[in-house]
Amino acid sequence: MKIIVLKETEPLETRVALIPAAVKKLVDMKAEVSVESGAGLEAGATDAEYEAAGASVSSDRAGLLAGADLLASVGCPTEETLRALREGATVIAHVRPFDAPSRLAPAIARRQKVLAMEMVPRSTIAQKMDALSSQANLAGYAAVVVATERLTRILPMMTTPAGTISPAKVFIIGAGVAGLQAIATARRLGARVEAFDVRAEVEEQIRSLGAKFVKFDLGETGGTAQGYAKQLTEEQLRKQRELMGKQCAGADVVITTAQVFGRKAPQLVTTEMVRQMRPGSVVVDMAVESGGNVECSKLNEEVLIEGVRVVGIGNLARHVPVPASQMYASNIVNLIAHFWNKEAAEIRYPLEDEIMKSCLIISNGEVLNDTVRNLMG
Ligand code: NAD
């Protein structure tokens, strides 16, 4: 089976789908791996390292696509890439299935298979393939680093002969994978951290990281069987904004991570709430790509509101491409290995398997996922 890795096409992307160590694992499984020249450079992997791991390296992008059985990618391949990819081949990528699925139309026409990394179930067995978690974890770390670098204060308490500096206050909204890592990172840097999540069960996790769980009574919130939050009603959101206003005003850093799977992110921090913060404070909206938790955040921009810096960097895992690519590549190899047929040295697609049933959203000219099919019209 011929697996290819290309240079990512999204302008701000720094990650690569497979690093040399992952290539070696696939080659040991008897896969043939080809890498586009320079694909790994921003993630610290050279062509020579790919070759040493057993891959062939080529600059002929069209040739690689035409001869591929499987394209491993970080971001969704463009329509042009799908049109150049061999008919019947497989794509494994973050395809953002609910954003603009019409981009995947060429894959239907060309009877390609699309495996969406976003659809890996949140089950124990699939944990090692869960790219949403691996990338969110690193993004949570990066959010704190980005905020700290822009903040006009320091995070830890310092007692010096010149006086005592009190620790910065960090308020984290949403304590899923990214939020918990942000809490842990801010705590390690010495900040006083408070956090809120609509899923009350995370209180214990927040406290075990040395942060305070802030309680707001929003009535029944609950979660889905997959562990995701449910969408709040308009009334609950209004109440949440009202209750959180004071919390935000007292914070030096606010990091928002709140997401509702498959839906637009809830708007939780209004511009008025930002105005109430001290000048020099920082707000990082980690949900900016899915609609934003912060009213005034702008994708890949920084906005100044009366001295408060609102950072809207999309996909913060791109700020740490070396570990992000290492984790992502490992997720991909684990997924491929799980469905690998040793005798034939190729991947199989058993639809009776829970993971495959969830991830395989397009196959043999058909859209298999109901939500994606409805969105495509
Ligand atoms: P996510 O990215 O969908 O959302 C981030 C967080 O925002 C969640 O904790 C959610 O509860 C919270 N949120 C949503 N609306 C909010 C609001 N109005 N106010 C405040 N917070 C709000 O979630 P995620 O980080 O991908 O994962 C969520 C949970 O899924 C995890 O904490 C975990 O319990 C579970 N999970 C399980 C596995 C596994 O079993 N393999 C893997 C990953 C995650």
GROMACS .gro file of C-alpha atoms and ligand atoms in nm:
model
  421
    1MET     CA    1   0.000   0.000   0.000
    2LYS     CA    2   0.139   0.338  -0.103
    3ILE     CA    3   0.102   0.605   0.165
    4ILE     CA    4   0.191   0.965   0.079
    5VAL     CA    5   0.254   1.279   0.283
    6LEU     CA    6   0.248   1.621   0.119
    7LYS     CA    7   0.345   1.969   0.224
    8GLU     CA    8   0.034   2.115   0.389
    9THR     CA    9  -0.137   2.382   0.179
   10GLU     CA   10  -0.307   2.600   0.443
   11PRO     CA   11  -0.095   2.917   0.470
   12LEU     CA   12  -0.043   2.910   0.848
   13GLU     CA   13   0.001   2.535   0.884
   14THR     CA   14   0.335   2.426   1.030
   15ARG     CA   15   0.263   2.062   1.112
   16VAL     CA   16   0.320   1.750   0.904
   17ALA     CA   17   0.105   1.436   0.905
   18LEU     CA   18   0.387   1.183   0.949
   19ILE     CA   19   0.727   1.237   1.110
   20PRO     CA   20   1.022   1.007   1.024
   21ALA     CA   21   0.971   0.783   1.331
   22ALA     CA   22   0.610   0.723   1.222
   23VAL     CA   23   0.725   0.649   0.865
   24LYS     CA   24   0.959   0.384   1.003
   25LYS     CA   25   0.671   0.212   1.182
   26LEU     CA   26   0.465   0.204   0.861
   27VAL     CA   27   0.762   0.078   0.657
   28ASP     CA   28   0.812  -0.198   0.916
   29MET     CA   29   0.445  -0.291   0.855
   30LYS     CA   30   0.540  -0.327   0.484
   31ALA     CA   31   0.376  -0.006   0.367
   32GLU     CA   32   0.546   0.201   0.100
   33VAL     CA   33   0.577   0.564   0.209
   34SER     CA   34   0.653   0.865  -0.014
   35VAL     CA   35   0.699   1.218   0.115
   36GLU     CA   36   0.691   1.544  -0.076
   37SER     CA   37   1.028   1.716  -0.049
   38GLY     CA   38   1.030   1.973   0.233
   39ALA     CA   39   0.701   1.849   0.385
   40GLY     CA   40   0.845   1.817   0.735
   41LEU     CA   41   1.078   2.114   0.750
   42GLU     CA   42   0.862   2.341   0.968
   43ALA     CA   43   0.806   2.050   1.204
   44GLY     CA   44   1.181   1.989   1.224
   45ALA     CA   45   1.200   1.683   0.994
   46THR     CA   46   1.439   1.684   0.698
   47ASP     CA   47   1.413   1.493   0.368
   48ALA     CA   48   1.727   1.298   0.468
   49GLU     CA   49   1.559   1.182   0.790
   50TYR     CA   50   1.253   1.063   0.597
   51GLU     CA   51   1.482   0.873   0.359
   52ALA     CA   52   1.671   0.720   0.649
   53ALA     CA   53   1.335   0.604   0.790
   54GLY     CA   54   1.260   0.421   0.466
   55ALA     CA   55   1.049   0.672   0.271
   56SER     CA   56   1.114   0.791  -0.081
   57VAL     CA   57   1.120   1.169  -0.122
   58SER     CA   58   0.997   1.343  -0.434
   59SER     CA   59   0.919   1.695  -0.557
   60ASP     CA   60   0.665   1.563  -0.808
   61ARG     CA   61   0.344   1.642  -0.616
   62ALA     CA   62   0.117   1.545  -0.907
   63GLY     CA   63   0.302   1.216  -0.951
   64LEU     CA   64   0.275   1.135  -0.580
   65LEU     CA   65  -0.101   1.204  -0.581
   66ALA     CA   66  -0.162   1.003  -0.898
   67GLY     CA   67   0.013   0.696  -0.756
   68ALA     CA   68  -0.118   0.707  -0.396
   69ASP     CA   69  -0.339   0.456  -0.217
   70LEU     CA   70  -0.361   0.673   0.093
   71LEU     CA   71  -0.296   1.041   0.158
   72ALA     CA   72  -0.219   1.125   0.520
   73SER     CA   73  -0.277   1.494   0.586
   74VAL     CA   74  -0.314   1.734   0.880
   75GLY     CA   75  -0.563   1.974   0.721
   76CYS     CA   76  -0.837   1.903   0.471
   77PRO     CA   77  -0.692   1.854   0.122
   78THR     CA   78  -0.808   2.118  -0.126
   79GLU     CA   79  -1.055   2.029  -0.400
   80GLU     CA   80  -0.766   2.054  -0.645
   81THR     CA   81  -0.567   1.800  -0.442
   82LEU     CA   82  -0.864   1.562  -0.427
   83ARG     CA   83  -0.907   1.593  -0.804
   84ALA     CA   84  -0.539   1.502  -0.851
   85LEU     CA   85  -0.550   1.215  -0.599
   86ARG     CA   86  -0.591   0.870  -0.757
   87GLU     CA   87  -0.951   0.754  -0.796
   88GLY     CA   88  -1.052   0.519  -0.515
   89ALA     CA   89  -0.767   0.631  -0.287
   90THR     CA   90  -0.813   0.710   0.085
   91VAL     CA   91  -0.768   1.040   0.268
   92ILE     CA   92  -0.701   1.059   0.642
   93ALA     CA   93  -0.714   1.417   0.771
   94HIS     CA   94  -0.887   1.676   0.986
   95VAL     CA   95  -1.155   1.742   0.724
   96ARG     CA   96  -1.376   1.970   0.940
   97PRO     CA   97  -1.677   1.764   0.835
   98PHE     CA   98  -1.939   2.008   0.966
   99ASP     CA   99  -1.784   2.336   0.844
  100ALA     CA  100  -1.803   2.328   0.465
  101PRO     CA  101  -1.841   1.965   0.361
  102SER     CA  102  -1.900   2.065  -0.002
  103ARG     CA  103  -1.518   2.089  -0.026
  104LEU     CA  104  -1.524   1.710  -0.016
  105ALA     CA  105  -1.739   1.679  -0.330
  106PRO     CA  106  -1.446   1.566  -0.550
  107ALA     CA  107  -1.388   1.273  -0.311
  108ILE     CA  108  -1.744   1.155  -0.377
  109ALA     CA  109  -1.711   1.193  -0.753
  110ARG     CA  110  -1.378   1.009  -0.750
  111ARG     CA  111  -1.506   0.728  -0.523
  112GLN     CA  112  -1.237   0.806  -0.266
  113LYS     CA  113  -1.261   0.714   0.099
  114VAL     CA  114  -1.248   0.993   0.357
  115LEU     CA  115  -1.153   0.913   0.716
  116ALA     CA  116  -1.223   1.215   0.939
  117MET     CA  117  -0.988   1.240   1.237
  118GLU     CA  118  -1.249   1.457   1.415
  119MET     CA  119  -1.484   1.160   1.419
  120VAL     CA  120  -1.257   0.921   1.614
  121PRO     CA  121  -1.484   0.814   1.902
  122ARG     CA  122  -1.398   0.921   2.258
  123SER     CA  123  -1.360   0.558   2.372
  124THR     CA  124  -1.079   0.395   2.568
  125ILE     CA  125  -0.970   0.183   2.272
  126ALA     CA  126  -0.959   0.482   2.036
  127GLN     CA  127  -0.772   0.712   2.274
  128LYS     CA  128  -0.440   0.653   2.099
  129MET     CA  129  -0.593   0.766   1.768
  130ASP     CA  130  -0.767   1.072   1.916
  131ALA     CA  131  -0.611   1.369   1.734
  132LEU     CA  132  -0.865   1.619   1.871
  133SER     CA  133  -0.729   1.544   2.218
  134SER     CA  134  -0.360   1.529   2.126
  135GLN     CA  135  -0.377   1.863   1.946
  136ALA     CA  136  -0.606   2.031   2.202
  137ASN     CA  137  -0.366   1.932   2.477
  138LEU     CA  138  -0.075   2.110   2.308
  139ALA     CA  139  -0.297   2.404   2.211
  140GLY     CA  140  -0.390   2.448   2.578
  141TYR     CA  141  -0.023   2.476   2.665
  142ALA     CA  142   0.043   2.717   2.376
  143ALA     CA  143  -0.250   2.941   2.479
  144VAL     CA  144  -0.088   3.009   2.816
  145VAL     CA  145   0.254   3.072   2.659
  146VAL     CA  146   0.099   3.314   2.408
  147ALA     CA  147  -0.096   3.494   2.682
  148THR     CA  148   0.206   3.513   2.913
  149GLU     CA  149   0.421   3.660   2.640
  150ARG     CA  150   0.166   3.935   2.570
  151LEU     CA  151   0.074   4.005   2.931
  152THR     CA  152   0.219   4.319   3.088
  153ARG     CA  153   0.262   4.139   3.421
  154ILE     CA  154   0.429   3.814   3.533
  155LEU     CA  155   0.242   3.500   3.640
  156PRO     CA  156   0.424   3.395   3.961
  157MET     CA  157   0.440   3.562   4.294
  158MET     CA  158   0.782   3.713   4.365
  159THR     CA  159   0.910   3.822   4.700
  160THR     CA  160   1.215   4.042   4.661
  161PRO     CA  161   1.392   4.310   4.869
  162ALA     CA  162   1.220   4.560   4.639
  163GLY     CA  163   0.880   4.434   4.737
  164THR     CA  164   0.633   4.157   4.671
  165ILE     CA  165   0.463   4.099   4.338
  166SER     CA  166   0.133   3.919   4.367
  167PRO     CA  167   0.059   3.628   4.130
  168ALA     CA  168  -0.145   3.694   3.817
  169LYS     CA  169  -0.505   3.573   3.808
  170VAL     CA  170  -0.594   3.342   3.522
  171PHE     CA  171  -0.956   3.249   3.450
  172ILE     CA  172  -1.016   2.954   3.220
  173ILE     CA  173  -1.357   2.895   3.065
  174GLY     CA  174  -1.411   2.534   2.959
  175ALA     CA  175  -1.209   2.259   3.123
  176GLY     CA  176  -1.196   1.991   2.856
  177VAL     CA  177  -0.867   1.867   2.717
  178ALA     CA  178  -0.732   2.212   2.618
  179GLY     CA  179  -0.866   2.388   2.929
  180LEU     CA  180  -0.717   2.135   3.170
  181GLN     CA  181  -0.376   2.163   3.003
  182ALA     CA  182  -0.403   2.543   3.016
  183ILE     CA  183  -0.482   2.520   3.388
  184ALA     CA  184  -0.184   2.290   3.449
  185THR     CA  185   0.051   2.516   3.250
  186ALA     CA  186  -0.064   2.838   3.419
  187ARG     CA  187  -0.030   2.671   3.758
  188ARG     CA  188   0.325   2.554   3.676
  189LEU     CA  189   0.410   2.915   3.591
  190GLY     CA  190   0.282   3.021   3.930
  191ALA     CA  191  -0.050   3.188   3.846
  192ARG     CA  192  -0.359   3.180   4.065
  193VAL     CA  193  -0.603   2.988   3.846
  194GLU     CA  194  -0.981   2.966   3.846
  195ALA     CA  195  -1.190   2.773   3.597
  196PHE     CA  196  -1.548   2.706   3.499
  197ASP     CA  197  -1.715   2.436   3.290
  198VAL     CA  198  -2.078   2.348   3.236
  199ARG     CA  199  -1.991   1.983   3.303
  200ALA     CA  200  -1.988   1.975   3.683
  201GLU     CA  201  -1.796   1.646   3.684
  202VAL     CA  202  -1.473   1.831   3.594
  203GLU     CA  203  -1.465   2.006   3.933
  204GLU     CA  204  -1.249   1.729   4.077
  205GLN     CA  205  -1.002   1.746   3.784
  206ILE     CA  206  -0.975   2.125   3.812
  207ARG     CA  207  -0.911   2.104   4.185
  208SER     CA  208  -0.654   1.827   4.147
  209LEU     CA  209  -0.451   2.065   3.927
  210GLY     CA  210  -0.443   2.321   4.207
  211ALA     CA  211  -0.705   2.554   4.058
  212LYS     CA  212  -1.037   2.672   4.196
  213PHE     CA  213  -1.362   2.559   4.035
  214VAL     CA  214  -1.597   2.855   4.008
  215LYS     CA  215  -1.960   2.755   4.053
  216PHE     CA  216  -2.232   2.927   3.853
  217ASP     CA  217  -2.582   2.790   3.878
  218LEU     CA  218  -2.713   2.763   3.523
  219GLY     CA  219  -2.975   2.496   3.594
  220GLU     CA  220  -2.965   2.164   3.408
  221THR     CA  221  -2.661   2.154   3.174
  222GLY     CA  222  -2.545   1.791   3.135
  223GLY     CA  223  -2.333   1.622   2.871
  224THR     CA  224  -2.360   1.376   2.583
  225ALA     CA  225  -2.278   1.004   2.596
  226GLN     CA  226  -1.948   1.090   2.420
  227GLY     CA  227  -1.845   1.318   2.708
  228TYR     CA  228  -1.913   1.644   2.522
  229ALA     CA  229  -2.110   1.939   2.662
  230LYS     CA  230  -2.469   1.995   2.549
  231GLN     CA  231  -2.573   2.321   2.388
  232LEU     CA  232  -2.711   2.566   2.646
  233THR     CA  233  -3.035   2.754   2.595
  234GLU     CA  234  -3.023   3.127   2.513
  235GLU     CA  235  -3.147   3.199   2.865
  236GLN     CA  236  -2.872   2.988   3.023
  237LEU     CA  237  -2.607   3.160   2.810
  238ARG     CA  238  -2.738   3.503   2.910
  239LYS     CA  239  -2.721   3.401   3.274
  240GLN     CA  240  -2.369   3.261   3.229
  241ARG     CA  241  -2.244   3.588   3.075
  242GLU     CA  242  -2.400   3.785   3.356
  243LEU     CA  243  -2.245   3.566   3.627
  244MET     CA  244  -1.903   3.554   3.462
  245GLY     CA  245  -1.867   3.930   3.414
  246LYS     CA  246  -1.718   3.991   3.758
  247GLN     CA  247  -1.488   3.691   3.725
  248CYS     CA  248  -1.345   3.819   3.397
  249ALA     CA  249  -1.308   4.175   3.530
  250GLY     CA  250  -1.085   4.048   3.813
  251ALA     CA  251  -0.864   3.835   3.587
  252ASP     CA  252  -0.535   3.930   3.423
  253VAL     CA  253  -0.573   3.651   3.168
  254VAL     CA  254  -0.893   3.492   3.040
  255ILE     CA  255  -0.860   3.183   2.820
  256THR     CA  256  -1.178   3.055   2.660
  257THR     CA  257  -1.194   2.697   2.531
  258ALA     CA  258  -1.570   2.628   2.531
  259GLN     CA  259  -1.692   2.415   2.241
  260VAL     CA  260  -2.008   2.221   2.165
  261PHE     CA  261  -1.919   1.938   1.924
  262GLY     CA  262  -2.055   1.988   1.572
  263ARG     CA  263  -2.200   2.333   1.652
  264LYS     CA  264  -2.094   2.695   1.658
  265ALA     CA  265  -1.904   2.779   1.978
  266PRO     CA  266  -2.114   2.964   2.240
  267GLN     CA  267  -2.050   3.337   2.277
  268LEU     CA  268  -1.957   3.379   2.642
  269VAL     CA  269  -1.746   3.695   2.676
  270THR     CA  270  -1.901   4.015   2.545
  271THR     CA  271  -1.704   4.324   2.440
  272GLU     CA  272  -1.852   4.500   2.742
  273MET     CA  273  -1.702   4.231   2.968
  274VAL     CA  274  -1.362   4.283   2.800
  275ARG     CA  275  -1.393   4.660   2.863
  276GLN     CA  276  -1.434   4.590   3.235
  277MET     CA  277  -1.090   4.421   3.249
  278ARG     CA  278  -0.774   4.605   3.354
  279PRO     CA  279  -0.562   4.754   3.070
  280GLY     CA  280  -0.270   4.522   2.993
  281SER     CA  281  -0.481   4.212   3.049
  282VAL     CA  282  -0.508   3.943   2.783
  283VAL     CA  283  -0.797   3.733   2.649
  284VAL     CA  284  -0.719   3.427   2.434
  285ASP     CA  285  -1.016   3.289   2.242
  286MET     CA  286  -0.930   2.927   2.161
  287ALA     CA  287  -1.269   2.876   1.997
  288VAL     CA  288  -1.214   3.155   1.744
  289GLU     CA  289  -1.215   2.915   1.447
  290SER     CA  290  -1.553   2.768   1.534
  291GLY     CA  291  -1.731   3.101   1.579
  292GLY     CA  292  -1.558   3.232   1.888
  293ASN     CA  293  -1.636   3.249   2.260
  294VAL     CA  294  -1.541   3.616   2.267
  295GLU     CA  295  -1.760   3.870   2.088
  296CYS     CA  296  -1.474   4.088   1.963
  297SER     CA  297  -1.213   3.824   1.875
  298LYS     CA  298  -1.104   3.801   1.512
  299LEU     CA  299  -0.947   3.495   1.350
  300ASN     CA  300  -0.567   3.523   1.335
  301GLU     CA  301  -0.575   3.880   1.460
  302GLU     CA  302  -0.512   4.061   1.786
  303VAL     CA  303  -0.760   4.330   1.881
  304LEU     CA  304  -0.698   4.597   2.145
  305ILE     CA  305  -1.006   4.702   2.343
  306GLU     CA  306  -0.918   4.986   2.577
  307GLY     CA  307  -0.578   4.834   2.650
  308VAL     CA  308  -0.702   4.475   2.678
  309ARG     CA  309  -0.548   4.248   2.414
  310VAL     CA  310  -0.787   3.995   2.261
  311VAL     CA  311  -0.594   3.719   2.083
  312GLY     CA  312  -0.772   3.513   1.818
  313ILE     CA  313  -0.502   3.279   1.691
  314GLY     CA  314  -0.666   2.978   1.522
  315ASN     CA  315  -0.543   2.629   1.599
  316LEU     CA  316  -0.272   2.699   1.854
  317ALA     CA  317  -0.119   2.353   1.814
  318ARG     CA  318   0.053   2.506   1.510
  319HIS     CA  319   0.265   2.711   1.749
  320VAL     CA  320   0.434   2.393   1.865
  321PRO     CA  321   0.464   2.193   1.539
  322VAL     CA  322   0.731   1.950   1.659
  323PRO     CA  323   0.534   1.780   1.940
  324ALA     CA  324   0.204   1.844   1.757
  325SER     CA  325   0.329   1.655   1.450
  326GLN     CA  326   0.479   1.383   1.668
  327MET     CA  327   0.143   1.327   1.842
  328TYR     CA  328  -0.063   1.357   1.525
  329ALA     CA  329   0.162   1.115   1.335
  330SER     CA  330   0.130   0.872   1.621
  331ASN     CA  331  -0.253   0.905   1.610
  332ILE     CA  332  -0.247   0.831   1.234
  333VAL     CA  333  -0.013   0.531   1.264
  334ASN     CA  334  -0.227   0.387   1.545
  335LEU     CA  335  -0.539   0.426   1.331
  336ILE     CA  336  -0.378   0.263   1.029
  337ALA     CA  337  -0.226  -0.018   1.240
  338HIS     CA  338  -0.565  -0.091   1.400
  339PHE     CA  339  -0.715  -0.168   1.059
  340TRP     CA  340  -0.403  -0.316   0.897
  341ASN     CA  341  -0.425  -0.650   0.723
  342LYS     CA  342  -0.078  -0.803   0.757
  343GLU     CA  343  -0.101  -1.055   0.472
  344ALA     CA  344  -0.219  -0.801   0.217
  345ALA     CA  345  -0.013  -0.518   0.377
  346GLU     CA  346  -0.302  -0.277   0.341
  347ILE     CA  347  -0.571  -0.107   0.545
  348ARG     CA  348  -0.924  -0.259   0.567
  349TYR     CA  349  -1.252  -0.075   0.627
  350PRO     CA  350  -1.481  -0.293   0.845
  351LEU     CA  351  -1.800  -0.091   0.890
  352GLU     CA  352  -1.906  -0.314   1.180
  353ASP     CA  353  -1.614  -0.167   1.379
  354GLU     CA  354  -1.724   0.130   1.594
  355ILE     CA  355  -1.417   0.340   1.510
  356MET     CA  356  -1.438   0.282   1.135
  357LYS     CA  357  -1.815   0.333   1.137
  358SER     CA  358  -1.765   0.673   1.295
  359CYS     CA  359  -1.458   0.795   1.098
  360LEU     CA  360  -1.538   0.677   0.747
  361ILE     CA  361  -1.764   0.957   0.632
  362ILE     CA  362  -1.731   0.910   0.254
  363SER     CA  363  -1.679   0.585   0.063
  364ASN     CA  364  -1.750   0.450  -0.286
  365GLY     CA  365  -1.924   0.766  -0.404
  366GLU     CA  366  -2.153   0.789  -0.100
  367VAL     CA  367  -2.166   1.007   0.211
  368LEU     CA  368  -2.200   0.765   0.502
  369ASN     CA  369  -2.244   1.019   0.784
  370ASP     CA  370  -2.604   1.147   0.814
  371THR     CA  371  -2.514   1.495   0.943
  372VAL     CA  372  -2.254   1.550   0.670
  373ARG     CA  373  -2.500   1.424   0.404
  374ASN     CA  374  -2.768   1.666   0.522
  375LEU     CA  375  -2.522   1.954   0.528
  376MET     CA  376  -2.413   1.874   0.172
  377GLY     CA  377  -2.776   1.890   0.062
  378NAD     P1  378  -1.468   2.038   2.366
  378NAD     O1  379  -1.345   2.087   2.292
  378NAD     O2  380  -1.585   1.995   2.288
  378NAD     O3  381  -1.514   2.153   2.468
  378NAD     C1  382  -1.422   2.212   2.558
  378NAD     C2  383  -1.488   2.231   2.691
  378NAD     O4  384  -1.584   2.337   2.684
  378NAD     C3  385  -1.564   2.110   2.743
  378NAD     O5  386  -1.512   2.070   2.866
  378NAD     C4  387  -1.709   2.160   2.753
  378NAD     O6  388  -1.779   2.100   2.860
  378NAD     C5  389  -1.686   2.306   2.775
  378NAD     N1  390  -1.804   2.394   2.749
  378NAD     C6  391  -1.900   2.387   2.653
  378NAD     N2  392  -1.989   2.485   2.666
  378NAD     C7  393  -1.948   2.561   2.771
  378NAD     C8  394  -1.999   2.679   2.834
  378NAD     N3  395  -2.110   2.738   2.791
  378NAD     N4  396  -1.931   2.727   2.941
  378NAD     C9  397  -1.819   2.667   2.987
  378NAD     N5  398  -1.766   2.556   2.931
  378NAD    C10  399  -1.830   2.504   2.825
  378NAD     O7  400  -1.431   1.920   2.465
  378NAD     P2  401  -1.304   1.825   2.467
  378NAD     O8  402  -1.196   1.895   2.539
  378NAD     O9  403  -1.273   1.776   2.331
  378NAD    O10  404  -1.355   1.702   2.553
  378NAD    C11  405  -1.458   1.710   2.645
  378NAD    C12  406  -1.455   1.585   2.732
  378NAD    O11  407  -1.460   1.468   2.651
  378NAD    C13  408  -1.328   1.564   2.812
  378NAD    O12  409  -1.310   1.643   2.922
  378NAD    C14  410  -1.343   1.419   2.847
  378NAD    O13  411  -1.430   1.401   2.955
  378NAD    C15  412  -1.403   1.363   2.723
  378NAD     N6  413  -1.297   1.294   2.646
  378NAD    C16  414  -1.290   1.160   2.655
  378NAD    C17  415  -1.189   1.092   2.584
  378NAD    C18  416  -1.180   0.943   2.591
  378NAD    O14  417  -1.250   0.884   2.667
  378NAD     N7  418  -1.099   0.884   2.509
  378NAD    C19  419  -1.099   1.163   2.507
  378NAD    C20  420  -1.109   1.301   2.503
  378NAD    C21  421  -1.209   1.366   2.572
   0.00000   0.00000   0.00000
